[in-house]
């Protein structure tokens, strides 16, 4: 086990449903510490670049349209096994298949509008964090939780 960093995005549907706070609370409660956070309204080029690995998939243009439809929250989460832990808290891509108590089960509308993004490997996490954040925009700190 090791301390890792992973990229999390609260997608436009999550922002519009008013669950930013609830999503962040779940991460904090699970030991995933936000060390960078900002809102953005992605341009088409930014969304296409971020999802470049999915360029050949049939849902790519709809995905880009959705991800640029409204503001998102970009976050870097830090913690023990952060990449896998975040994926566990998020739940399966399709909310209908997501486990009880996961973010996608509780908040997502469908397989596209599924509330959150999370890096799927440590290697991709490094690329995705670097896509949106510079090193000086990451702010590590110690928790002194009550
Ligand atoms: P993930 O977000 O769980 O890692 P990926 O397969 O990487 O899932 O897909 C990226 C995003 O593309 C999904 O989160 C979802 O928004 C969208 N997506 C994935 N599969 C489909 C699909 O079959 N139809 C429509 N959108 C999809
Ligand atoms: Mg993915």
CSV table of N, CA and C and ligand atoms in Angstrom, one decimal:
chain,number,residue,atom,x,y,z
A,1,UNK,N,0.9,-1.2,0.0
A,1,UNK,CA,0.0,0.0,0.0
A,1,UNK,C,0.9,1.2,0.0
A,2,UNK,N,0.4,2.2,-0.7
A,2,UNK,CA,1.2,3.5,-0.8
A,2,UNK,C,0.2,4.7,-0.9
A,3,UNK,N,0.7,5.8,-0.5
A,3,UNK,CA,0.0,7.0,-0.7
A,3,UNK,C,0.0,7.4,-2.2
A,4,UNK,N,-1.2,7.6,-2.8
A,4,UNK,CA,-1.3,7.9,-4.2
A,4,UNK,C,-2.1,9.2,-4.4
A,5,UNK,N,-2.0,9.7,-5.6
A,5,UNK,CA,-2.9,10.8,-6.0
A,5,UNK,C,-3.7,10.4,-7.2
A,6,UNK,N,-5.0,10.8,-7.3
A,6,UNK,CA,-5.8,10.5,-8.4
A,6,UNK,C,-6.7,11.7,-8.8
A,7,UNK,N,-7.1,11.7,-10.0
A,7,UNK,CA,-7.9,12.8,-10.5
A,7,UNK,C,-9.4,12.4,-10.3
A,8,UNK,N,-10.2,13.3,-9.7
A,8,UNK,CA,-11.6,13.1,-9.6
A,8,UNK,C,-12.3,14.3,-10.3
A,9,UNK,N,-13.4,14.1,-11.0
A,9,UNK,CA,-14.2,15.2,-11.6
A,9,UNK,C,-15.6,15.0,-11.1
A,10,UNK,N,-16.2,16.0,-10.6
A,10,UNK,CA,-17.7,16.0,-10.4
A,10,UNK,C,-18.2,16.6,-11.7
A,11,UNK,N,-18.9,15.7,-12.5
A,11,UNK,CA,-19.4,16.0,-13.8
A,11,UNK,C,-20.6,17.0,-13.8
A,12,UNK,N,-20.9,17.6,-15.0
A,12,UNK,CA,-22.0,18.6,-15.0
A,12,UNK,C,-23.3,18.1,-14.3
A,13,UNK,N,-23.6,16.8,-14.4
A,13,UNK,CA,-24.9,16.4,-13.8
A,13,UNK,C,-24.8,16.4,-12.3
A,14,UNK,N,-23.6,16.1,-11.7
A,14,UNK,CA,-23.4,16.2,-10.3
A,14,UNK,C,-23.5,17.6,-9.8
A,15,UNK,N,-22.9,18.5,-10.5
A,15,UNK,CA,-23.0,19.9,-10.1
A,15,UNK,C,-24.4,20.4,-10.2
A,16,UNK,N,-25.1,20.1,-11.2
A,16,UNK,CA,-26.5,20.5,-11.4
A,16,UNK,C,-27.5,19.9,-10.4
A,17,UNK,N,-27.2,18.7,-9.9
A,17,UNK,CA,-28.0,18.1,-8.9
A,17,UNK,C,-27.8,18.6,-7.5
A,18,UNK,N,-26.7,19.4,-7.4
A,18,UNK,CA,-26.5,20.0,-6.1
A,18,UNK,C,-25.8,19.1,-5.1
A,19,UNK,N,-25.0,18.1,-5.6
A,19,UNK,CA,-24.4,17.2,-4.7
A,19,UNK,C,-22.9,17.3,-4.6
A,20,UNK,N,-22.3,18.5,-4.9
A,20,UNK,CA,-20.9,18.7,-4.8
A,20,UNK,C,-20.5,18.4,-3.3
A,21,UNK,N,-21.2,18.9,-2.4
A,21,UNK,CA,-20.8,18.8,-1.0
A,21,UNK,C,-20.9,17.3,-0.5
A,22,UNK,N,-21.9,16.6,-1.0
A,22,UNK,CA,-22.1,15.2,-0.6
A,22,UNK,C,-21.0,14.3,-1.2
A,23,UNK,N,-20.6,14.6,-2.4
A,23,UNK,CA,-19.6,13.8,-3.1
A,23,UNK,C,-18.2,14.1,-2.3
A,24,UNK,N,-17.9,15.3,-2.1
A,24,UNK,CA,-16.6,15.6,-1.4
A,24,UNK,C,-16.6,15.0,0.0
A,25,UNK,N,-17.8,15.0,0.7
A,25,UNK,CA,-17.9,14.5,2.0
A,25,UNK,C,-17.6,13.0,2.0
A,26,UNK,N,-18.1,12.3,1.0
A,26,UNK,CA,-17.8,10.8,0.9
A,26,UNK,C,-16.3,10.6,0.7
A,27,UNK,N,-15.7,11.4,0.0
A,27,UNK,CA,-14.2,11.2,-0.2
A,27,UNK,C,-13.5,11.4,1.1
A,28,UNK,N,-13.8,12.5,1.8
A,28,UNK,CA,-13.1,12.8,3.0
A,28,UNK,C,-13.4,11.8,4.1
A,29,UNK,N,-14.6,11.3,4.1
A,29,UNK,CA,-15.0,10.3,5.1
A,29,UNK,C,-14.2,9.0,4.9
A,30,UNK,N,-13.9,8.7,3.6
A,30,UNK,CA,-13.2,7.5,3.2
A,30,UNK,C,-11.7,7.6,3.3
A,31,UNK,N,-11.2,8.8,3.7
A,31,UNK,CA,-9.8,9.0,3.8
A,31,UNK,C,-9.1,9.5,2.5
A,32,UNK,N,-9.9,10.0,1.6
A,32,UNK,CA,-9.3,10.6,0.4
A,32,UNK,C,-9.4,12.1,0.6
A,33,UNK,N,-8.2,12.7,0.6
A,33,UNK,CA,-8.0,14.1,1.0
A,33,UNK,C,-7.9,14.9,-0.3
A,34,UNK,N,-8.8,15.9,-0.4
A,34,UNK,CA,-8.6,16.8,-1.6
A,34,UNK,C,-7.4,17.7,-1.4
A,35,UNK,N,-6.5,17.6,-2.3
A,35,UNK,CA,-5.3,18.5,-2.2
A,35,UNK,C,-5.2,19.5,-3.3
A,36,UNK,N,-6.2,19.5,-4.2
A,36,UNK,CA,-6.4,20.5,-5.2
A,36,UNK,C,-7.9,20.4,-5.6
A,37,UNK,N,-8.4,21.6,-5.9
A,37,UNK,CA,-9.9,21.7,-6.2
A,37,UNK,C,-10.1,23.0,-7.0
A,38,UNK,N,-10.8,22.9,-8.1
A,38,UNK,CA,-11.3,24.1,-8.8
A,38,UNK,C,-12.4,23.8,-9.7
A,39,UNK,N,-13.3,24.8,-10.0
A,39,UNK,CA,-14.3,24.6,-10.9
A,39,UNK,C,-13.8,25.0,-12.3
A,40,UNK,N,-14.4,24.4,-13.3
A,40,UNK,CA,-14.1,24.8,-14.7
A,40,UNK,C,-15.3,24.5,-15.6
A,41,UNK,N,-15.4,25.2,-16.7
A,41,UNK,CA,-16.3,24.9,-17.7
A,41,UNK,C,-15.5,24.5,-18.9
A,42,UNK,N,-15.4,23.2,-19.1
A,42,UNK,CA,-14.4,22.6,-20.1
A,42,UNK,C,-14.8,23.1,-21.6
A,43,UNK,N,-13.8,23.4,-22.3
A,43,UNK,CA,-14.0,23.7,-23.8
A,43,UNK,C,-14.1,22.4,-24.5
A,44,UNK,N,-14.6,22.4,-25.7
A,44,UNK,CA,-14.6,21.2,-26.5
A,44,UNK,C,-13.2,20.5,-26.6
A,45,UNK,N,-12.2,21.4,-26.9
A,45,UNK,CA,-10.9,20.9,-27.1
A,45,UNK,C,-10.3,20.3,-25.8
A,46,UNK,N,-10.6,20.9,-24.7
A,46,UNK,CA,-10.2,20.3,-23.4
A,46,UNK,C,-10.8,19.0,-23.1
A,47,UNK,N,-12.1,18.9,-23.3
A,47,UNK,CA,-12.8,17.6,-23.1
A,47,UNK,C,-12.4,16.5,-24.1
A,48,UNK,N,-12.2,16.9,-25.3
A,48,UNK,CA,-11.7,15.9,-26.3
A,48,UNK,C,-10.3,15.4,-26.0
A,49,UNK,N,-9.4,16.3,-25.5
A,49,UNK,CA,-8.1,15.9,-25.1
A,49,UNK,C,-8.1,15.0,-23.9
A,50,UNK,N,-9.0,15.4,-22.9
A,50,UNK,CA,-9.0,14.6,-21.7
A,50,UNK,C,-9.5,13.1,-22.0
A,51,UNK,N,-10.5,13.0,-22.9
A,51,UNK,CA,-11.1,11.7,-23.2
A,51,UNK,C,-10.5,11.1,-24.5
A,52,UNK,N,-9.3,11.5,-24.9
A,52,UNK,CA,-8.7,11.1,-26.2
A,52,UNK,C,-8.7,9.6,-26.3
A,53,UNK,N,-8.5,8.8,-25.2
A,53,UNK,CA,-8.4,7.4,-25.3
A,53,UNK,C,-9.8,6.8,-25.8
A,54,UNK,N,-10.9,7.5,-25.6
A,54,UNK,CA,-12.2,7.0,-26.0
A,54,UNK,C,-12.6,7.5,-27.4
A,55,UNK,N,-11.7,8.2,-28.1
A,55,UNK,CA,-12.0,8.8,-29.4
A,55,UNK,C,-12.7,7.9,-30.4
A,56,UNK,N,-12.4,6.6,-30.4
A,56,UNK,CA,-13.0,5.7,-31.4
A,56,UNK,C,-14.3,5.1,-30.9
A,57,UNK,N,-14.7,5.4,-29.6
A,57,UNK,CA,-15.9,4.8,-29.1
A,57,UNK,C,-17.1,5.5,-29.7
A,58,UNK,N,-18.2,4.8,-29.8
A,58,UNK,CA,-19.4,5.4,-30.4
A,58,UNK,C,-20.0,6.5,-29.6
A,59,UNK,N,-19.8,6.5,-28.3
A,59,UNK,CA,-20.4,7.5,-27.4
A,59,UNK,C,-19.5,8.8,-27.3
A,60,UNK,N,-18.3,8.8,-28.0
A,60,UNK,CA,-17.4,9.9,-27.8
A,60,UNK,C,-17.9,11.3,-27.9
A,61,UNK,N,-18.6,11.5,-29.1
A,61,UNK,CA,-19.1,12.9,-29.3
A,61,UNK,C,-20.2,13.3,-28.3
A,62,UNK,N,-21.0,12.4,-27.9
A,62,UNK,CA,-22.0,12.7,-26.9
A,62,UNK,C,-21.4,13.0,-25.5
A,63,UNK,N,-20.3,12.2,-25.3
A,63,UNK,CA,-19.6,12.4,-24.0
A,63,UNK,C,-19.0,13.8,-23.9
A,64,UNK,N,-18.4,14.2,-25.0
A,64,UNK,CA,-17.7,15.5,-25.1
A,64,UNK,C,-18.8,16.6,-24.9
A,65,UNK,N,-19.9,16.4,-25.6
A,65,UNK,CA,-21.1,17.4,-25.5
A,65,UNK,C,-21.5,17.5,-24.0
A,66,UNK,N,-21.7,16.3,-23.4
A,66,UNK,CA,-22.1,16.3,-22.0
A,66,UNK,C,-21.1,17.0,-21.1
A,67,UNK,N,-19.9,16.6,-21.2
A,67,UNK,CA,-18.8,17.1,-20.3
A,67,UNK,C,-18.6,18.6,-20.5
A,68,UNK,N,-19.1,19.2,-21.6
A,68,UNK,CA,-18.9,20.6,-21.9
A,68,UNK,C,-20.2,21.4,-21.6
A,69,UNK,N,-21.3,20.6,-21.2
A,69,UNK,CA,-22.6,21.2,-21.0
A,69,UNK,C,-22.8,22.1,-19.8
A,70,UNK,N,-21.8,22.1,-18.9
A,70,UNK,CA,-21.9,22.9,-17.7
A,70,UNK,C,-20.7,22.8,-16.9
A,71,UNK,N,-20.6,23.5,-15.8
A,71,UNK,CA,-19.4,23.5,-15.0
A,71,UNK,C,-19.1,22.1,-14.4
A,72,UNK,N,-17.9,21.9,-14.1
A,72,UNK,CA,-17.4,20.7,-13.4
A,72,UNK,C,-16.6,21.1,-12.2
A,73,UNK,N,-16.3,20.1,-11.3
A,73,UNK,CA,-15.4,20.4,-10.2
A,73,UNK,C,-14.2,19.4,-10.5
A,74,UNK,N,-13.0,20.0,-10.6
A,74,UNK,CA,-11.8,19.2,-10.8
A,74,UNK,C,-11.1,19.1,-9.5
A,75,UNK,N,-10.7,17.8,-9.1
A,75,UNK,CA,-10.1,17.6,-7.8
A,75,UNK,C,-8.9,16.6,-7.9
A,76,UNK,N,-7.9,16.8,-7.1
A,76,UNK,CA,-6.9,15.8,-6.9
A,76,UNK,C,-7.1,15.2,-5.5
A,77,UNK,N,-7.3,13.9,-5.4
A,77,UNK,CA,-7.5,13.2,-4.1
A,77,UNK,C,-6.2,12.5,-3.8
A,78,UNK,N,-5.9,12.6,-2.5
A,78,UNK,CA,-4.6,11.9,-2.0
A,78,UNK,C,-5.0,11.0,-0.9
A,79,UNK,N,-4.4,9.8,-0.9
A,79,UNK,CA,-4.6,8.9,0.2
A,79,UNK,C,-4.0,7.5,-0.1
A,80,UNK,N,-4.1,6.6,0.9
A,80,UNK,CA,-3.7,5.2,0.7
A,80,UNK,C,-4.5,4.6,-0.5
A,81,UNK,N,-3.8,4.0,-1.4
A,81,UNK,CA,-4.4,3.4,-2.6
A,81,UNK,C,-5.5,4.2,-3.2
A,82,UNK,N,-5.2,5.5,-3.4
A,82,UNK,CA,-6.3,6.5,-3.8
A,82,UNK,C,-7.0,6.1,-5.1
A,83,UNK,N,-6.2,5.6,-6.0
A,83,UNK,CA,-6.8,5.3,-7.3
A,83,UNK,C,-7.9,4.2,-7.2
A,84,UNK,N,-7.6,3.1,-6.6
A,84,UNK,CA,-8.6,2.0,-6.4
A,84,UNK,C,-9.7,2.4,-5.4
A,85,UNK,N,-9.3,3.1,-4.4
A,85,UNK,CA,-10.3,3.5,-3.4
A,85,UNK,C,-11.4,4.4,-4.0
A,86,UNK,N,-10.9,5.4,-4.8
A,86,UNK,CA,-11.8,6.3,-5.5
A,86,UNK,C,-12.8,5.5,-6.4
A,87,UNK,N,-12.2,4.6,-7.2
A,87,UNK,CA,-13.1,3.8,-8.1
A,87,UNK,C,-14.1,3.0,-7.3
A,88,UNK,N,-13.7,2.5,-6.1
A,88,UNK,CA,-14.7,1.8,-5.3
A,88,UNK,C,-15.8,2.7,-4.8
A,89,UNK,N,-15.5,3.9,-4.3
A,89,UNK,CA,-16.5,4.8,-3.8
A,89,UNK,C,-17.4,5.3,-4.9
A,90,UNK,N,-16.8,5.4,-6.1
A,90,UNK,CA,-17.6,5.9,-7.3
A,90,UNK,C,-18.7,4.9,-7.7
A,91,UNK,N,-18.3,3.6,-7.8
A,91,UNK,CA,-19.1,2.5,-8.3
A,91,UNK,C,-19.0,2.3,-9.8
A,92,UNK,N,-19.7,1.3,-10.3
A,92,UNK,CA,-19.5,1.0,-11.7
A,92,UNK,C,-20.0,2.1,-12.6
A,93,UNK,N,-19.4,2.1,-13.8
A,93,UNK,CA,-19.7,3.1,-14.9
A,93,UNK,C,-21.3,3.3,-15.0
A,94,UNK,N,-22.0,2.1,-15.2
A,94,UNK,CA,-23.4,2.1,-15.3
A,94,UNK,C,-24.1,2.1,-13.9
A,95,UNK,N,-24.8,3.2,-13.5
A,95,UNK,CA,-25.3,3.2,-12.2
A,95,UNK,C,-26.3,2.0,-11.9
A,96,UNK,N,-26.9,1.5,-13.0
A,96,UNK,CA,-27.7,0.3,-12.7
A,96,UNK,C,-27.0,-0.9,-12.2
A,97,UNK,N,-25.7,-0.9,-12.5
A,97,UNK,CA,-24.8,-2.0,-12.1
A,97,UNK,C,-23.9,-1.6,-10.9
A,98,UNK,N,-24.1,-0.4,-10.4
A,98,UNK,CA,-23.2,0.1,-9.3
A,98,UNK,C,-23.7,-0.5,-8.0
A,99,UNK,N,-22.7,-0.8,-7.1
A,99,UNK,CA,-23.0,-1.4,-5.8
A,99,UNK,C,-23.8,-0.3,-4.9
A,100,UNK,N,-24.6,-0.8,-4.0
A,100,UNK,CA,-25.3,0.0,-3.0
A,100,UNK,C,-24.3,0.9,-2.3
A,101,UNK,N,-24.7,2.1,-2.1
A,101,UNK,CA,-23.9,3.0,-1.3
A,101,UNK,C,-22.8,3.7,-2.0
A,102,UNK,N,-22.7,3.5,-3.3
A,102,UNK,CA,-21.7,4.2,-4.1
A,102,UNK,C,-22.2,5.5,-4.7
A,103,UNK,N,-21.4,6.4,-5.1
A,103,UNK,CA,-21.8,7.7,-5.6
A,103,UNK,C,-22.7,7.5,-6.8
A,104,UNK,N,-22.3,6.7,-7.7
A,104,UNK,CA,-23.0,6.5,-9.0
A,104,UNK,C,-24.4,5.8,-8.7
A,105,UNK,N,-24.4,4.9,-7.8
A,105,UNK,CA,-25.7,4.3,-7.4
A,105,UNK,C,-26.7,5.3,-6.9
A,106,UNK,N,-26.1,6.2,-6.0
A,106,UNK,CA,-27.0,7.1,-5.3
A,106,UNK,C,-27.4,8.3,-6.1
A,107,UNK,N,-26.5,8.8,-7.0
A,107,UNK,CA,-26.7,10.1,-7.7
A,107,UNK,C,-26.8,10.0,-9.2
A,108,UNK,N,-26.2,9.0,-9.8
A,108,UNK,CA,-26.1,9.1,-11.3
A,108,UNK,C,-27.4,8.8,-12.0
A,109,UNK,N,-27.6,9.4,-13.2
A,109,UNK,CA,-28.8,9.3,-13.9
A,109,UNK,C,-28.8,8.1,-14.9
A,110,UNK,N,-27.6,7.9,-15.5
A,110,UNK,CA,-27.5,6.8,-16.5
A,110,UNK,C,-26.0,6.6,-16.8
A,111,UNK,N,-25.7,5.7,-17.7
A,111,UNK,CA,-24.3,5.3,-18.0
A,111,UNK,C,-23.4,6.5,-18.5
A,112,UNK,N,-24.1,7.5,-19.1
A,112,UNK,CA,-23.3,8.7,-19.5
A,112,UNK,C,-23.3,9.7,-18.4
A,113,UNK,N,-24.4,10.1,-17.9
A,113,UNK,CA,-24.5,11.2,-16.9
A,113,UNK,C,-24.3,10.5,-15.5
A,114,UNK,N,-23.0,10.1,-15.3
A,114,UNK,CA,-22.8,9.3,-14.1
A,114,UNK,C,-22.0,10.0,-13.0
A,115,UNK,N,-22.2,11.3,-12.9
A,115,UNK,CA,-21.8,12.1,-11.7
A,115,UNK,C,-20.3,12.3,-11.5
A,116,UNK,N,-19.5,11.3,-11.6
A,116,UNK,CA,-18.1,11.5,-11.3
A,116,UNK,C,-17.2,10.7,-12.3
A,117,UNK,N,-16.0,11.3,-12.4
A,117,UNK,CA,-14.9,10.7,-13.1
A,117,UNK,C,-13.8,10.3,-12.1
A,118,UNK,N,-13.1,9.2,-12.3
A,118,UNK,CA,-12.0,8.9,-11.5
A,118,UNK,C,-11.0,8.1,-12.3
A,119,UNK,N,-9.7,8.5,-12.2
A,119,UNK,CA,-8.6,7.8,-12.9
A,119,UNK,C,-8.7,6.3,-12.7
A,120,UNK,N,-8.4,5.5,-13.7
A,120,UNK,CA,-8.5,4.1,-13.6
A,120,UNK,C,-7.2,3.3,-13.4
A,121,UNK,N,-6.1,4.0,-13.3
A,121,UNK,CA,-4.8,3.4,-13.0
A,121,UNK,C,-3.9,4.5,-12.5
A,122,UNK,N,-2.8,4.1,-11.8
A,122,UNK,CA,-1.9,5.1,-11.2
A,122,UNK,C,-1.2,5.8,-12.4
A,123,UNK,N,-0.9,5.1,-13.4
A,123,UNK,CA,-0.2,5.7,-14.6
A,123,UNK,C,-1.2,6.8,-15.2
A,124,UNK,N,-2.4,6.4,-15.4
A,124,UNK,CA,-3.4,7.4,-16.0
A,124,UNK,C,-3.6,8.5,-15.0
A,125,UNK,N,-3.6,8.2,-13.7
A,125,UNK,CA,-3.8,9.3,-12.7
A,125,UNK,C,-2.8,10.4,-12.8
A,126,UNK,N,-1.5,10.0,-13.0
A,126,UNK,CA,-0.4,10.9,-13.2
A,126,UNK,C,-0.7,11.8,-14.4
A,127,UNK,N,-1.1,11.2,-15.5
A,127,UNK,CA,-1.3,12.0,-16.7
A,127,UNK,C,-2.5,12.9,-16.5
A,128,UNK,N,-3.6,12.4,-15.9
A,128,UNK,CA,-4.8,13.2,-15.8
A,128,UNK,C,-4.6,14.3,-14.8
A,129,UNK,N,-3.9,14.1,-13.7
A,129,UNK,CA,-3.6,15.2,-12.7
A,129,UNK,C,-2.8,16.3,-13.4
A,130,UNK,N,-1.9,15.8,-14.2
A,130,UNK,CA,-1.0,16.8,-14.9
A,130,UNK,C,-1.8,17.5,-16.0
A,131,UNK,N,-2.8,16.9,-16.5
A,131,UNK,CA,-3.6,17.6,-17.6
A,131,UNK,C,-4.3,18.8,-17.1
A,132,UNK,N,-4.7,18.8,-15.8
A,132,UNK,CA,-5.5,19.9,-15.2
A,132,UNK,C,-4.8,20.7,-14.2
A,133,UNK,N,-3.7,20.2,-13.6
A,133,UNK,CA,-3.1,20.9,-12.4
A,133,UNK,C,-1.6,20.9,-12.6
A,134,UNK,N,-1.0,22.1,-12.3
A,134,UNK,CA,0.5,22.2,-12.1
A,134,UNK,C,0.9,21.8,-10.7
A,135,UNK,N,2.1,21.4,-10.6
A,135,UNK,CA,2.6,20.9,-9.3
A,135,UNK,C,2.3,22.0,-8.2
A,136,UNK,N,2.5,23.3,-8.5
A,136,UNK,CA,2.3,24.3,-7.4
A,136,UNK,C,0.8,24.5,-7.1
A,137,UNK,N,0.0,23.9,-7.8
A,137,UNK,CA,-1.5,24.0,-7.5
A,137,UNK,C,-1.9,22.8,-6.6
A,138,UNK,N,-1.0,21.9,-6.3
A,138,UNK,CA,-1.3,20.8,-5.3
A,138,UNK,C,-0.9,21.3,-3.9
A,139,UNK,N,-1.8,21.1,-3.0
A,139,UNK,CA,-1.6,21.6,-1.6
A,139,UNK,C,-1.7,20.5,-0.6
A,140,UNK,N,-0.7,19.7,-0.3
A,140,UNK,CA,-0.7,18.7,0.7
A,140,UNK,C,-0.8,19.3,2.1
A,141,UNK,N,-1.5,18.6,3.0
A,141,UNK,CA,-1.6,19.1,4.4
A,141,UNK,C,-2.0,17.8,5.2
A,142,UNK,N,-1.8,18.0,6.5
A,142,UNK,CA,-2.1,16.9,7.4
A,142,UNK,C,-3.5,17.1,8.0
A,143,UNK,N,-4.2,16.0,8.1
A,143,UNK,CA,-5.6,16.0,8.7
A,143,UNK,C,-5.4,16.1,10.2
A,144,UNK,N,-6.2,16.9,10.8
A,144,UNK,CA,-6.4,16.8,12.3
A,144,UNK,C,-7.9,16.7,12.5
A,145,UNK,N,-8.4,15.5,12.1
A,145,UNK,CA,-9.9,15.3,12.2
A,145,UNK,C,-10.3,15.2,13.6
A,146,UNK,N,-11.5,15.7,13.9
A,146,UNK,CA,-12.1,15.7,15.2
A,146,UNK,C,-12.5,14.2,15.5
B,1,LIG,P1,-15.4,5.1,-16.2
B,1,LIG,O1,-15.8,6.6,-16.1
B,1,LIG,O2,-16.2,4.3,-15.3
B,1,LIG,O3,-13.9,5.0,-16.2
B,1,LIG,P2,-15.2,4.7,-19.1
B,1,LIG,O4,-15.4,3.4,-19.8
B,1,LIG,O5,-13.8,5.2,-19.0
B,1,LIG,O6,-15.9,4.6,-17.7
B,1,LIG,O7,-16.0,5.8,-19.9
B,1,LIG,C1,-15.8,7.1,-19.7
B,1,LIG,C2,-17.1,7.8,-19.6
B,1,LIG,O8,-17.8,7.7,-20.9
B,1,LIG,C3,-18.1,7.2,-18.6
B,1,LIG,O9,-17.9,7.6,-17.3
B,1,LIG,C4,-19.4,7.7,-19.2
B,1,LIG,O10,-19.7,9.1,-18.8
B,1,LIG,C5,-19.2,7.6,-20.7
B,1,LIG,N1,-19.7,6.3,-21.2
B,1,LIG,C6,-19.0,5.1,-21.0
B,1,LIG,N2,-19.7,4.1,-21.6
B,1,LIG,C7,-20.8,4.7,-22.2
B,1,LIG,C8,-21.8,4.2,-23.0
B,1,LIG,O11,-22.0,3.0,-23.3
B,1,LIG,N3,-22.8,5.1,-23.4
B,1,LIG,C9,-22.7,6.4,-23.1
B,1,LIG,N4,-21.7,6.9,-22.4
B,1,LIG,C10,-20.7,6.1,-21.9
B,2,LIG,MG1,-12.5,5.6,-17.4
